[in-house]
Amino acid sequence: MAKIKGFVEFSIEQCKGCELCIEACPFDVLEMSHQVNGKGYTYPLMKHPEQCTGCTSCALVCPDVVITVYKVPTKK
Amino acid sequence: MEIDVEQYKKDLLAQGAEVVFSKTKNLTDTPFSYCGGCGHGVAHRLIMEVIEEMGITDKTIGVAPVGCAVIAYEFWNIDAVQAAHGRASAVATGIKRTNPEKFVFAYQGDGDLAAIGTAETVHTCNRGENIAIFFINNGIYGMTGGQMAPTSLIGMPSSTAPYGRNPDMHGYPLSLTNLLAQLPGTYYITRQAVNTAANVRKCKKAIRQAFENQKLKKGVSLVEIVTNCNSGWKMTARQANKWLEENMLSQYPLGDIKVPKTDN
């Protein structure tokens, strides 16, 4: 079976750095940045993009709705 | 081996990657005024997503409470009113009675619904108004600086009970949701949480059910959402969600409390 692939994008300027997405990710894809955004918060980045399956777990728990999830559709 | 993230995204887009999750149009571009990690944001998103999925954006009127969500109408791209403290369900009653074809919901916190608005809430439920009530329970008065609320747990420190809630002096945690389930005017009562992705999915289903029930005109649908208040609890967001799971959920167990009887 081909691996399901996806990726996430963040509206970095809206992020408040709560890190809940990092905890929610079942595949250890995300990590916090070492830089800060305009509000002074660190924000998440994709550390291991190849492990992302586009499962939307991070986006579901994000309180500020900063995450957009993309997924490559599986062929039927 | 480091992967170039931008190149990886371009490759997947070339393979036909589609958006599977994005911000609903029913939320405005105004950033939430809540603290980082606050469950209010998730609750707002779920309610707005359900309204979008049901296609009732033009037919829904929300009532914002007093509390952290006092300017919720800034974030909701729907019609909304802001009610006096605790009176959201009474205002929602008026709106629903004059506009029975509209979908009306009250969005209230625990200080609003379970303390100051207890009378309005109990009587709205007793009258069996056809509204949905979303009850955000974080066990504390978050907006005013973390004072003890009726829903605060025993032993839980807050700015007005710094040594923890002592039942001899402060009474016991009030589970208003369980009390309301005994009233004949309530139709659907459930308790959900938004601390994990699985709970968020269940919570969304409950919110959908609450809106669907309004079509049946059988009474109040109340969804309690147990959430964190990391600033009031003096924790990080991750600690607060862990604390919620270990402490709040034993006092406020998740699940349906009153479900409609099906006629089979």
PDB file of N, CA, C and O in Angstrom, chain A residues 5-9 14 16 18-20 22-23 39 46 49-50 54-57 59-65 67-73, chain B residues 3 5 8-9 12-13 15-23 27 29 31-34 36-38 41-42 45 196-197 200-201 237-238 241:
ATOM      1  N   LYS A   5       0.284  10.648   1.959  1.00  0.00           N
ATOM      2  CA  LYS A   5       1.141  11.816   2.135  1.00  0.00           C
ATOM      3  C   LYS A   5       0.315  13.074   2.306  1.00  0.00           C
ATOM      4  O   LYS A   5      -0.731  13.231   1.679  1.00  0.00           O
ATOM      5  N   GLY A   6       0.814  13.941   3.129  1.00  0.00           N
ATOM      6  CA  GLY A   6       0.154  15.232   3.320  1.00  0.00           C
ATOM      7  C   GLY A   6       1.132  16.229   3.891  1.00  0.00           C
ATOM      8  O   GLY A   6       2.277  15.892   4.185  1.00  0.00           O
ATOM      9  N   PHE A   7       0.672  17.463   4.008  1.00  0.00           N
ATOM     10  CA  PHE A   7       1.494  18.460   4.704  1.00  0.00           C
ATOM     11  C   PHE A   7       0.588  19.521   5.297  1.00  0.00           C
ATOM     12  O   PHE A   7      -0.610  19.578   5.000  1.00  0.00           O
ATOM     13  N   VAL A   8       1.150  20.314   6.191  1.00  0.00           N
ATOM     14  CA  VAL A   8       0.363  21.353   6.862  1.00  0.00           C
ATOM     15  C   VAL A   8       1.021  22.705   6.642  1.00  0.00           C
ATOM     16  O   VAL A   8       2.234  22.801   6.458  1.00  0.00           O
ATOM     17  N   GLU A   9       0.181  23.725   6.628  1.00  0.00           N
ATOM     18  CA  GLU A   9       0.686  25.089   6.549  1.00  0.00           C
ATOM     19  C   GLU A   9       0.133  25.880   7.724  1.00  0.00           C
ATOM     20  O   GLU A   9      -0.997  25.654   8.152  1.00  0.00           O
ATOM     21  N   GLN A  14      -0.755  34.399  13.222  1.00  0.00           N
ATOM     22  CA  GLN A  14      -1.912  34.236  14.108  1.00  0.00           C
ATOM     23  C   GLN A  14      -1.607  33.278  15.251  1.00  0.00           C
ATOM     24  O   GLN A  14      -2.397  33.161  16.180  1.00  0.00           O
ATOM     25  N   LYS A  16      -0.273  31.501  18.597  1.00  0.00           N
ATOM     26  CA  LYS A  16       0.065  31.976  19.936  1.00  0.00           C
ATOM     27  C   LYS A  16       0.999  31.015  20.666  1.00  0.00           C
ATOM     28  O   LYS A  16       1.174  31.119  21.878  1.00  0.00           O
ATOM     29  N   CYS A  18       0.942  27.782  21.619  1.00  0.00           N
ATOM     30  CA  CYS A  18       0.477  26.970  22.757  1.00  0.00           C
ATOM     31  C   CYS A  18       1.025  25.548  22.713  1.00  0.00           C
ATOM     32  O   CYS A  18       0.931  24.821  23.695  1.00  0.00           O
ATOM     33  N   GLU A  19       1.541  25.116  21.566  1.00  0.00           N
ATOM     34  CA  GLU A  19       2.180  23.799  21.398  1.00  0.00           C
ATOM     35  C   GLU A  19       1.196  22.628  21.450  1.00  0.00           C
ATOM     36  O   GLU A  19       1.602  21.481  21.539  1.00  0.00           O
ATOM     37  N   LEU A  20      -0.109  22.890  21.413  1.00  0.00           N
ATOM     38  CA  LEU A  20      -1.058  21.776  21.480  1.00  0.00           C
ATOM     39  C   LEU A  20      -0.988  20.907  20.223  1.00  0.00           C
ATOM     40  O   LEU A  20      -1.215  19.705  20.280  1.00  0.00           O
ATOM     41  N   ILE A  22       1.660  20.128  18.613  1.00  0.00           N
ATOM     42  CA  ILE A  22       2.813  19.228  18.731  1.00  0.00           C
ATOM     43  C   ILE A  22       2.421  17.996  19.530  1.00  0.00           C
ATOM     44  O   ILE A  22       2.778  16.873  19.198  1.00  0.00           O
ATOM     45  N   GLU A  23       1.633  18.229  20.600  1.00  0.00           N
ATOM     46  CA  GLU A  23       1.190  17.109  21.419  1.00  0.00           C
ATOM     47  C   GLU A  23       0.185  16.247  20.652  1.00  0.00           C
ATOM     48  O   GLU A  23       0.152  15.032  20.807  1.00  0.00           O
ATOM     49  N   LYS A  39       4.024  38.617  17.142  1.00  0.00           N
ATOM     50  CA  LYS A  39       3.479  38.774  18.490  1.00  0.00           C
ATOM     51  C   LYS A  39       4.484  38.363  19.559  1.00  0.00           C
ATOM     52  O   LYS A  39       4.233  38.534  20.741  1.00  0.00           O
ATOM     53  N   MET A  46       7.360  22.147  10.361  1.00  0.00           N
ATOM     54  CA  MET A  46       7.407  20.726  10.040  1.00  0.00           C
ATOM     55  C   MET A  46       8.845  20.243  10.163  1.00  0.00           C
ATOM     56  O   MET A  46       9.716  20.648   9.402  1.00  0.00           O
ATOM     57  N   PRO A  49       8.531  16.336   7.558  1.00  0.00           N
ATOM     58  CA  PRO A  49       7.360  16.407   6.664  1.00  0.00           C
ATOM     59  C   PRO A  49       7.026  15.066   6.016  1.00  0.00           C
ATOM     60  O   PRO A  49       5.859  14.796   5.715  1.00  0.00           O
ATOM     61  N   GLU A  50       8.036  14.216   5.834  1.00  0.00           N
ATOM     62  CA  GLU A  50       7.776  12.947   5.152  1.00  0.00           C
ATOM     63  C   GLU A  50       6.900  12.019   5.996  1.00  0.00           C
ATOM     64  O   GLU A  50       6.316  11.082   5.471  1.00  0.00           O
ATOM     65  N   GLY A  54      -1.468  13.932   6.763  1.00  0.00           N
ATOM     66  CA  GLY A  54      -2.641  14.788   6.576  1.00  0.00           C
ATOM     67  C   GLY A  54      -3.833  14.329   7.380  1.00  0.00           C
ATOM     68  O   GLY A  54      -4.969  14.412   6.930  1.00  0.00           O
ATOM     69  N   CYS A  55      -3.597  13.859   8.608  1.00  0.00           N
ATOM     70  CA  CYS A  55      -4.687  13.293   9.421  1.00  0.00           C
ATOM     71  C   CYS A  55      -5.533  14.369  10.087  1.00  0.00           C
ATOM     72  O   CYS A  55      -6.572  14.049  10.669  1.00  0.00           O
ATOM     73  N   THR A  56      -5.101  15.603  10.062  1.00  0.00           N
ATOM     74  CA  THR A  56      -5.801  16.787  10.619  1.00  0.00           C
ATOM     75  C   THR A  56      -5.879  16.820  12.145  1.00  0.00           C
ATOM     76  O   THR A  56      -6.570  17.658  12.699  1.00  0.00           O
ATOM     77  N   SER A  57      -5.176  15.935  12.848  1.00  0.00           N
ATOM     78  CA  SER A  57      -5.230  15.979  14.317  1.00  0.00           C
ATOM     79  C   SER A  57      -4.754  17.315  14.858  1.00  0.00           C
ATOM     80  O   SER A  57      -5.344  17.868  15.791  1.00  0.00           O
ATOM     81  N   ALA A  59      -4.781  20.217  13.373  1.00  0.00           N
ATOM     82  CA  ALA A  59      -5.729  21.286  13.050  1.00  0.00           C
ATOM     83  C   ALA A  59      -6.966  21.212  13.932  1.00  0.00           C
ATOM     84  O   ALA A  59      -7.557  22.226  14.278  1.00  0.00           O
ATOM     85  N   LEU A  60      -7.367  19.992  14.333  1.00  0.00           N
ATOM     86  CA  LEU A  60      -8.570  19.846  15.147  1.00  0.00           C
ATOM     87  C   LEU A  60      -8.386  20.460  16.524  1.00  0.00           C
ATOM     88  O   LEU A  60      -9.325  21.002  17.094  1.00  0.00           O
ATOM     89  N   VAL A  61      -7.201  20.346  17.105  1.00  0.00           N
ATOM     90  CA  VAL A  61      -7.011  20.874  18.456  1.00  0.00           C
ATOM     91  C   VAL A  61      -6.501  22.310  18.460  1.00  0.00           C
ATOM     92  O   VAL A  61      -6.415  22.910  19.518  1.00  0.00           O
ATOM     93  N   CYS A  62      -6.170  22.863  17.296  1.00  0.00           N
ATOM     94  CA  CYS A  62      -5.599  24.209  17.273  1.00  0.00           C
ATOM     95  C   CYS A  62      -6.653  25.234  17.693  1.00  0.00           C
ATOM     96  O   CYS A  62      -7.663  25.395  17.020  1.00  0.00           O
ATOM     97  N   PRO A  63      -6.443  25.949  18.802  1.00  0.00           N
ATOM     98  CA  PRO A  63      -7.476  26.873  19.268  1.00  0.00           C
ATOM     99  C   PRO A  63      -7.575  28.139  18.421  1.00  0.00           C
ATOM    100  O   PRO A  63      -8.553  28.867  18.529  1.00  0.00           O
ATOM    101  N   ASP A  64      -6.565  28.436  17.639  1.00  0.00           N
ATOM    102  CA  ASP A  64      -6.603  29.684  16.881  1.00  0.00           C
ATOM    103  C   ASP A  64      -6.790  29.456  15.386  1.00  0.00           C
ATOM    104  O   ASP A  64      -6.671  30.391  14.600  1.00  0.00           O
ATOM    105  N   VAL A  65      -7.083  28.230  15.015  1.00  0.00           N
ATOM    106  CA  VAL A  65      -7.400  27.848  13.641  1.00  0.00           C
ATOM    107  C   VAL A  65      -6.343  28.385  12.670  1.00  0.00           C
ATOM    108  O   VAL A  65      -6.675  29.028  11.678  1.00  0.00           O
ATOM    109  N   ILE A  67      -4.058  26.372  11.209  1.00  0.00           N
ATOM    110  CA  ILE A  67      -3.480  25.275  10.429  1.00  0.00           C
ATOM    111  C   ILE A  67      -4.376  24.936   9.245  1.00  0.00           C
ATOM    112  O   ILE A  67      -5.589  24.816   9.384  1.00  0.00           O
ATOM    113  N   THR A  68      -3.760  24.833   8.072  1.00  0.00           N
ATOM    114  CA  THR A  68      -4.435  24.330   6.873  1.00  0.00           C
ATOM    115  C   THR A  68      -3.764  23.015   6.509  1.00  0.00           C
ATOM    116  O   THR A  68      -2.540  22.937   6.495  1.00  0.00           O
ATOM    117  N   VAL A  69      -4.558  21.985   6.257  1.00  0.00           N
ATOM    118  CA  VAL A  69      -4.004  20.657   5.999  1.00  0.00           C
ATOM    119  C   VAL A  69      -4.243  20.280   4.542  1.00  0.00           C
ATOM    120  O   VAL A  69      -5.335  20.471   4.011  1.00  0.00           O
ATOM    121  N   TYR A  70      -3.209  19.758   3.910  1.00  0.00           N
ATOM    122  CA  TYR A  70      -3.291  19.280   2.532  1.00  0.00           C
ATOM    123  C   TYR A  70      -3.012  17.789   2.530  1.00  0.00           C
ATOM    124  O   TYR A  70      -2.237  17.286   3.339  1.00  0.00           O
ATOM    125  N   LYS A  71      -3.617  17.089   1.599  1.00  0.00           N
ATOM    126  CA  LYS A  71      -3.433  15.650   1.532  1.00  0.00           C
ATOM    127  C   LYS A  71      -3.484  15.215   0.077  1.00  0.00           C
ATOM    128  O   LYS A  71      -4.315  15.722  -0.691  1.00  0.00           O
ATOM    129  N   VAL A  72      -2.614  14.290  -0.277  1.00  0.00           N
ATOM    130  CA  VAL A  72      -2.659  13.731  -1.626  1.00  0.00           C
ATOM    131  C   VAL A  72      -3.737  12.655  -1.636  1.00  0.00           C
ATOM    132  O   VAL A  72      -3.689  11.728  -0.837  1.00  0.00           O
ATOM    133  N   PRO A  73      -4.758  12.782  -2.501  1.00  0.00           N
ATOM    134  CA  PRO A  73      -5.832  11.783  -2.476  1.00  0.00           C
ATOM    135  C   PRO A  73      -5.323  10.402  -2.864  1.00  0.00           C
ATOM    136  O   PRO A  73      -4.496  10.270  -3.762  1.00  0.00           O
TER     137      PRO A  73
ATOM    138  N   ILE B   3      15.059  17.396   4.968  1.00  0.00           N
ATOM    139  CA  ILE B   3      14.243  17.535   3.764  1.00  0.00           C
ATOM    140  C   ILE B   3      13.876  19.007   3.608  1.00  0.00           C
ATOM    141  O   ILE B   3      13.533  19.664   4.579  1.00  0.00           O
ATOM    142  N   VAL B   5      11.488  21.570   3.230  1.00  0.00           N
ATOM    143  CA  VAL B   5      10.035  21.519   3.450  1.00  0.00           C
ATOM    144  C   VAL B   5       9.291  22.184   2.303  1.00  0.00           C
ATOM    145  O   VAL B   5       8.289  21.666   1.801  1.00  0.00           O
ATOM    146  N   TYR B   8       9.256  19.985  -0.638  1.00  0.00           N
ATOM    147  CA  TYR B   8       8.387  18.837  -0.377  1.00  0.00           C
ATOM    148  C   TYR B   8       6.923  19.205  -0.599  1.00  0.00           C
ATOM    149  O   TYR B   8       6.158  18.462  -1.213  1.00  0.00           O
ATOM    150  N   LYS B   9       6.536  20.412  -0.130  1.00  0.00           N
ATOM    151  CA  LYS B   9       5.157  20.871  -0.319  1.00  0.00           C
ATOM    152  C   LYS B   9       4.847  21.033  -1.800  1.00  0.00           C
ATOM    153  O   LYS B   9       3.768  20.647  -2.270  1.00  0.00           O
ATOM    154  N   LEU B  12       4.283  17.667  -3.421  1.00  0.00           N
ATOM    155  CA  LEU B  12       2.972  17.073  -3.113  1.00  0.00           C
ATOM    156  C   LEU B  12       1.856  17.801  -3.848  1.00  0.00           C
ATOM    157  O   LEU B  12       0.896  17.164  -4.310  1.00  0.00           O
ATOM    158  N   LEU B  13       1.981  19.131  -3.969  1.00  0.00           N
ATOM    159  CA  LEU B  13       0.964  19.874  -4.725  1.00  0.00           C
ATOM    160  C   LEU B  13       0.954  19.412  -6.176  1.00  0.00           C
ATOM    161  O   LEU B  13      -0.095  19.288  -6.804  1.00  0.00           O
ATOM    162  N   GLN B  15       1.617  16.500  -7.097  1.00  0.00           N
ATOM    163  CA  GLN B  15       0.986  15.169  -7.120  1.00  0.00           C
ATOM    164  C   GLN B  15      -0.528  15.254  -6.895  1.00  0.00           C
ATOM    165  O   GLN B  15      -1.198  14.228  -6.767  1.00  0.00           O
ATOM    166  N   GLY B  16      -1.047  16.470  -6.759  1.00  0.00           N
ATOM    167  CA  GLY B  16      -2.502  16.633  -6.640  1.00  0.00           C
ATOM    168  C   GLY B  16      -3.002  16.755  -5.218  1.00  0.00           C
ATOM    169  O   GLY B  16      -4.148  16.406  -4.926  1.00  0.00           O
ATOM    170  N   ALA B  17      -2.147  17.250  -4.303  1.00  0.00           N
ATOM    171  CA  ALA B  17      -2.595  17.403  -2.913  1.00  0.00           C
ATOM    172  C   ALA B  17      -3.736  18.408  -2.830  1.00  0.00           C
ATOM    173  O   ALA B  17      -3.710  19.448  -3.485  1.00  0.00           O
ATOM    174  N   GLU B  18      -4.748  18.047  -2.038  1.00  0.00           N
ATOM    175  CA  GLU B  18      -5.927  18.911  -1.899  1.00  0.00           C
ATOM    176  C   GLU B  18      -6.047  19.380  -0.458  1.00  0.00           C
ATOM    177  O   GLU B  18      -5.574  18.715   0.459  1.00  0.00           O
ATOM    178  N   VAL B  19      -6.742  20.500  -0.297  1.00  0.00           N
ATOM    179  CA  VAL B  19      -6.996  20.991   1.063  1.00  0.00           C
ATOM    180  C   VAL B  19      -8.025  20.082   1.730  1.00  0.00           C
ATOM    181  O   VAL B  19      -9.109  19.870   1.195  1.00  0.00           O
ATOM    182  N   VAL B  20      -7.670  19.509   2.879  1.00  0.00           N
ATOM    183  CA  VAL B  20      -8.643  18.683   3.599  1.00  0.00           C
ATOM    184  C   VAL B  20      -9.115  19.365   4.867  1.00  0.00           C
ATOM    185  O   VAL B  20     -10.084  18.942   5.487  1.00  0.00           O
ATOM    186  N   PHE B  21      -8.448  20.422   5.263  1.00  0.00           N
ATOM    187  CA  PHE B  21      -8.894  21.177   6.439  1.00  0.00           C
ATOM    188  C   PHE B  21      -8.454  22.621   6.291  1.00  0.00           C
ATOM    189  O   PHE B  21      -7.284  22.895   6.065  1.00  0.00           O
ATOM    190  N   SER B  22      -9.404  23.549   6.389  1.00  0.00           N
ATOM    191  CA  SER B  22      -9.041  24.956   6.401  1.00  0.00           C
ATOM    192  C   SER B  22     -10.059  25.704   7.256  1.00  0.00           C
ATOM    193  O   SER B  22     -11.081  25.156   7.636  1.00  0.00           O
ATOM    194  N   LYS B  23      -9.750  26.943   7.553  1.00  0.00           N
ATOM    195  CA  LYS B  23     -10.603  27.738   8.437  1.00  0.00           C
ATOM    196  C   LYS B  23     -11.967  27.956   7.791  1.00  0.00           C
ATOM    197  O   LYS B  23     -12.054  28.295   6.611  1.00  0.00           O
ATOM    198  N   LEU B  27     -15.976  31.963  10.419  1.00  0.00           N
ATOM    199  CA  LEU B  27     -15.119  32.671  11.374  1.00  0.00           C
ATOM    200  C   LEU B  27     -14.479  33.847  10.650  1.00  0.00           C
ATOM    201  O   LEU B  27     -14.003  33.701   9.527  1.00  0.00           O
ATOM    202  N   ASP B  29     -11.737  37.063  10.032  1.00  0.00           N
ATOM    203  CA  ASP B  29     -10.275  37.084  10.051  1.00  0.00           C
ATOM    204  C   ASP B  29      -9.719  37.687  11.340  1.00  0.00           C
ATOM    205  O   ASP B  29      -8.514  37.696  11.545  1.00  0.00           O
ATOM    206  N   PRO B  31      -8.254  37.880  14.748  1.00  0.00           N
ATOM    207  CA  PRO B  31      -7.655  36.837  15.598  1.00  0.00           C
ATOM    208  C   PRO B  31      -8.403  36.749  16.932  1.00  0.00           C
ATOM    209  O   PRO B  31      -8.852  37.763  17.463  1.00  0.00           O
ATOM    210  N   PHE B  32      -8.552  35.535  17.449  1.00  0.00           N
ATOM    211  CA  PHE B  32      -9.233  35.357  18.734  1.00  0.00           C
ATOM    212  C   PHE B  32      -8.504  36.134  19.820  1.00  0.00           C
ATOM    213  O   PHE B  32      -7.269  36.207  19.828  1.00  0.00           O
ATOM    214  N   SER B  33      -9.283  36.669  20.759  1.00  0.00           N
ATOM    215  CA  SER B  33      -8.677  37.416  21.861  1.00  0.00           C
ATOM    216  C   SER B  33      -8.289  36.500  23.015  1.00  0.00           C
ATOM    217  O   SER B  33      -7.885  36.978  24.051  1.00  0.00           O
ATOM    218  N   TYR B  34      -8.458  35.192  22.827  1.00  0.00           N
ATOM    219  CA  TYR B  34      -8.213  34.262  23.933  1.00  0.00           C
ATOM    220  C   TYR B  34      -6.729  33.985  24.107  1.00  0.00           C
ATOM    221  O   TYR B  34      -5.933  34.160  23.197  1.00  0.00           O
ATOM    222  N   GLY B  36      -3.336  31.787  24.401  1.00  0.00           N
ATOM    223  CA  GLY B  36      -2.858  30.660  23.608  1.00  0.00           C
ATOM    224  C   GLY B  36      -3.230  29.353  24.294  1.00  0.00           C
ATOM    225  O   GLY B  36      -2.948  29.170  25.472  1.00  0.00           O
ATOM    226  N   GLY B  37      -3.882  28.451  23.566  1.00  0.00           N
ATOM    227  CA  GLY B  37      -4.242  27.156  24.130  1.00  0.00           C
ATOM    228  C   GLY B  37      -5.631  27.082  24.715  1.00  0.00           C
ATOM    229  O   GLY B  37      -6.055  26.019  25.161  1.00  0.00           O
ATOM    230  N   CYS B  38      -6.374  28.192  24.728  1.00  0.00           N
ATOM    231  CA  CYS B  38      -7.714  28.210  25.344  1.00  0.00           C
ATOM    232  C   CYS B  38      -8.716  27.436  24.486  1.00  0.00           C
ATOM    233  O   CYS B  38      -8.737  27.565  23.269  1.00  0.00           O
ATOM    234  N   GLY B  41     -11.466  28.796  21.513  1.00  0.00           N
ATOM    235  CA  GLY B  41     -11.225  28.857  20.073  1.00  0.00           C
ATOM    236  C   GLY B  41     -11.745  27.626  19.369  1.00  0.00           C
ATOM    237  O   GLY B  41     -12.387  27.717  18.318  1.00  0.00           O
ATOM    238  N   VAL B  42     -11.490  26.455  19.958  1.00  0.00           N
ATOM    239  CA  VAL B  42     -11.954  25.208  19.339  1.00  0.00           C
ATOM    240  C   VAL B  42     -13.480  25.163  19.366  1.00  0.00           C
ATOM    241  O   VAL B  42     -14.119  24.775  18.385  1.00  0.00           O
ATOM    242  N   ARG B  45     -14.871  27.335  16.697  1.00  0.00           N
ATOM    243  CA  ARG B  45     -14.679  26.759  15.374  1.00  0.00           C
ATOM    244  C   ARG B  45     -15.682  25.645  15.108  1.00  0.00           C
ATOM    245  O   ARG B  45     -16.281  25.579  14.021  1.00  0.00           O
ATOM    246  N   THR B 196      -8.460  16.650  23.183  1.00  0.00           N
ATOM    247  CA  THR B 196      -7.749  15.806  22.216  1.00  0.00           C
ATOM    248  C   THR B 196      -8.517  15.796  20.900  1.00  0.00           C
ATOM    249  O   THR B 196      -9.699  16.167  20.859  1.00  0.00           O
ATOM    250  N   ALA B 197      -7.829  15.348  19.845  1.00  0.00           N
ATOM    251  CA  ALA B 197      -8.464  15.330  18.527  1.00  0.00           C
ATOM    252  C   ALA B 197      -9.701  14.434  18.532  1.00  0.00           C
ATOM    253  O   ALA B 197     -10.730  14.761  17.929  1.00  0.00           O
ATOM    254  N   VAL B 200     -12.521  16.220  20.193  1.00  0.00           N
ATOM    255  CA  VAL B 200     -13.010  17.304  19.336  1.00  0.00           C
ATOM    256  C   VAL B 200     -14.003  16.753  18.322  1.00  0.00           C
ATOM    257  O   VAL B 200     -15.062  17.342  18.074  1.00  0.00           O
ATOM    258  N   ARG B 201     -13.688  15.591  17.748  1.00  0.00           N
ATOM    259  CA  ARG B 201     -14.607  14.989  16.766  1.00  0.00           C
ATOM    260  C   ARG B 201     -15.943  14.646  17.406  1.00  0.00           C
ATOM    261  O   ARG B 201     -17.013  14.895  16.831  1.00  0.00           O
ATOM    262  N   ALA B 237      -0.365  25.503  28.294  1.00  0.00           N
ATOM    263  CA  ALA B 237      -1.517  24.868  27.650  1.00  0.00           C
ATOM    264  C   ALA B 237      -1.427  23.346  27.740  1.00  0.00           C
ATOM    265  O   ALA B 237      -2.428  22.670  27.988  1.00  0.00           O
ATOM    266  N   ARG B 238      -0.228  22.806  27.559  1.00  0.00           N
ATOM    267  CA  ARG B 238      -0.097  21.349  27.582  1.00  0.00           C
ATOM    268  C   ARG B 238      -0.319  20.809  28.990  1.00  0.00           C
ATOM    269  O   ARG B 238      -0.958  19.771  29.182  1.00  0.00           O
ATOM    270  N   ASN B 241      -4.098  20.883  29.752  1.00  0.00           N
ATOM    271  CA  ASN B 241      -4.866  19.788  29.156  1.00  0.00           C
ATOM    272  C   ASN B 241      -4.630  18.478  29.898  1.00  0.00           C
ATOM    273  O   ASN B 241      -5.536  17.654  30.019  1.00  0.00           O
TER     274      ASN B 241
END
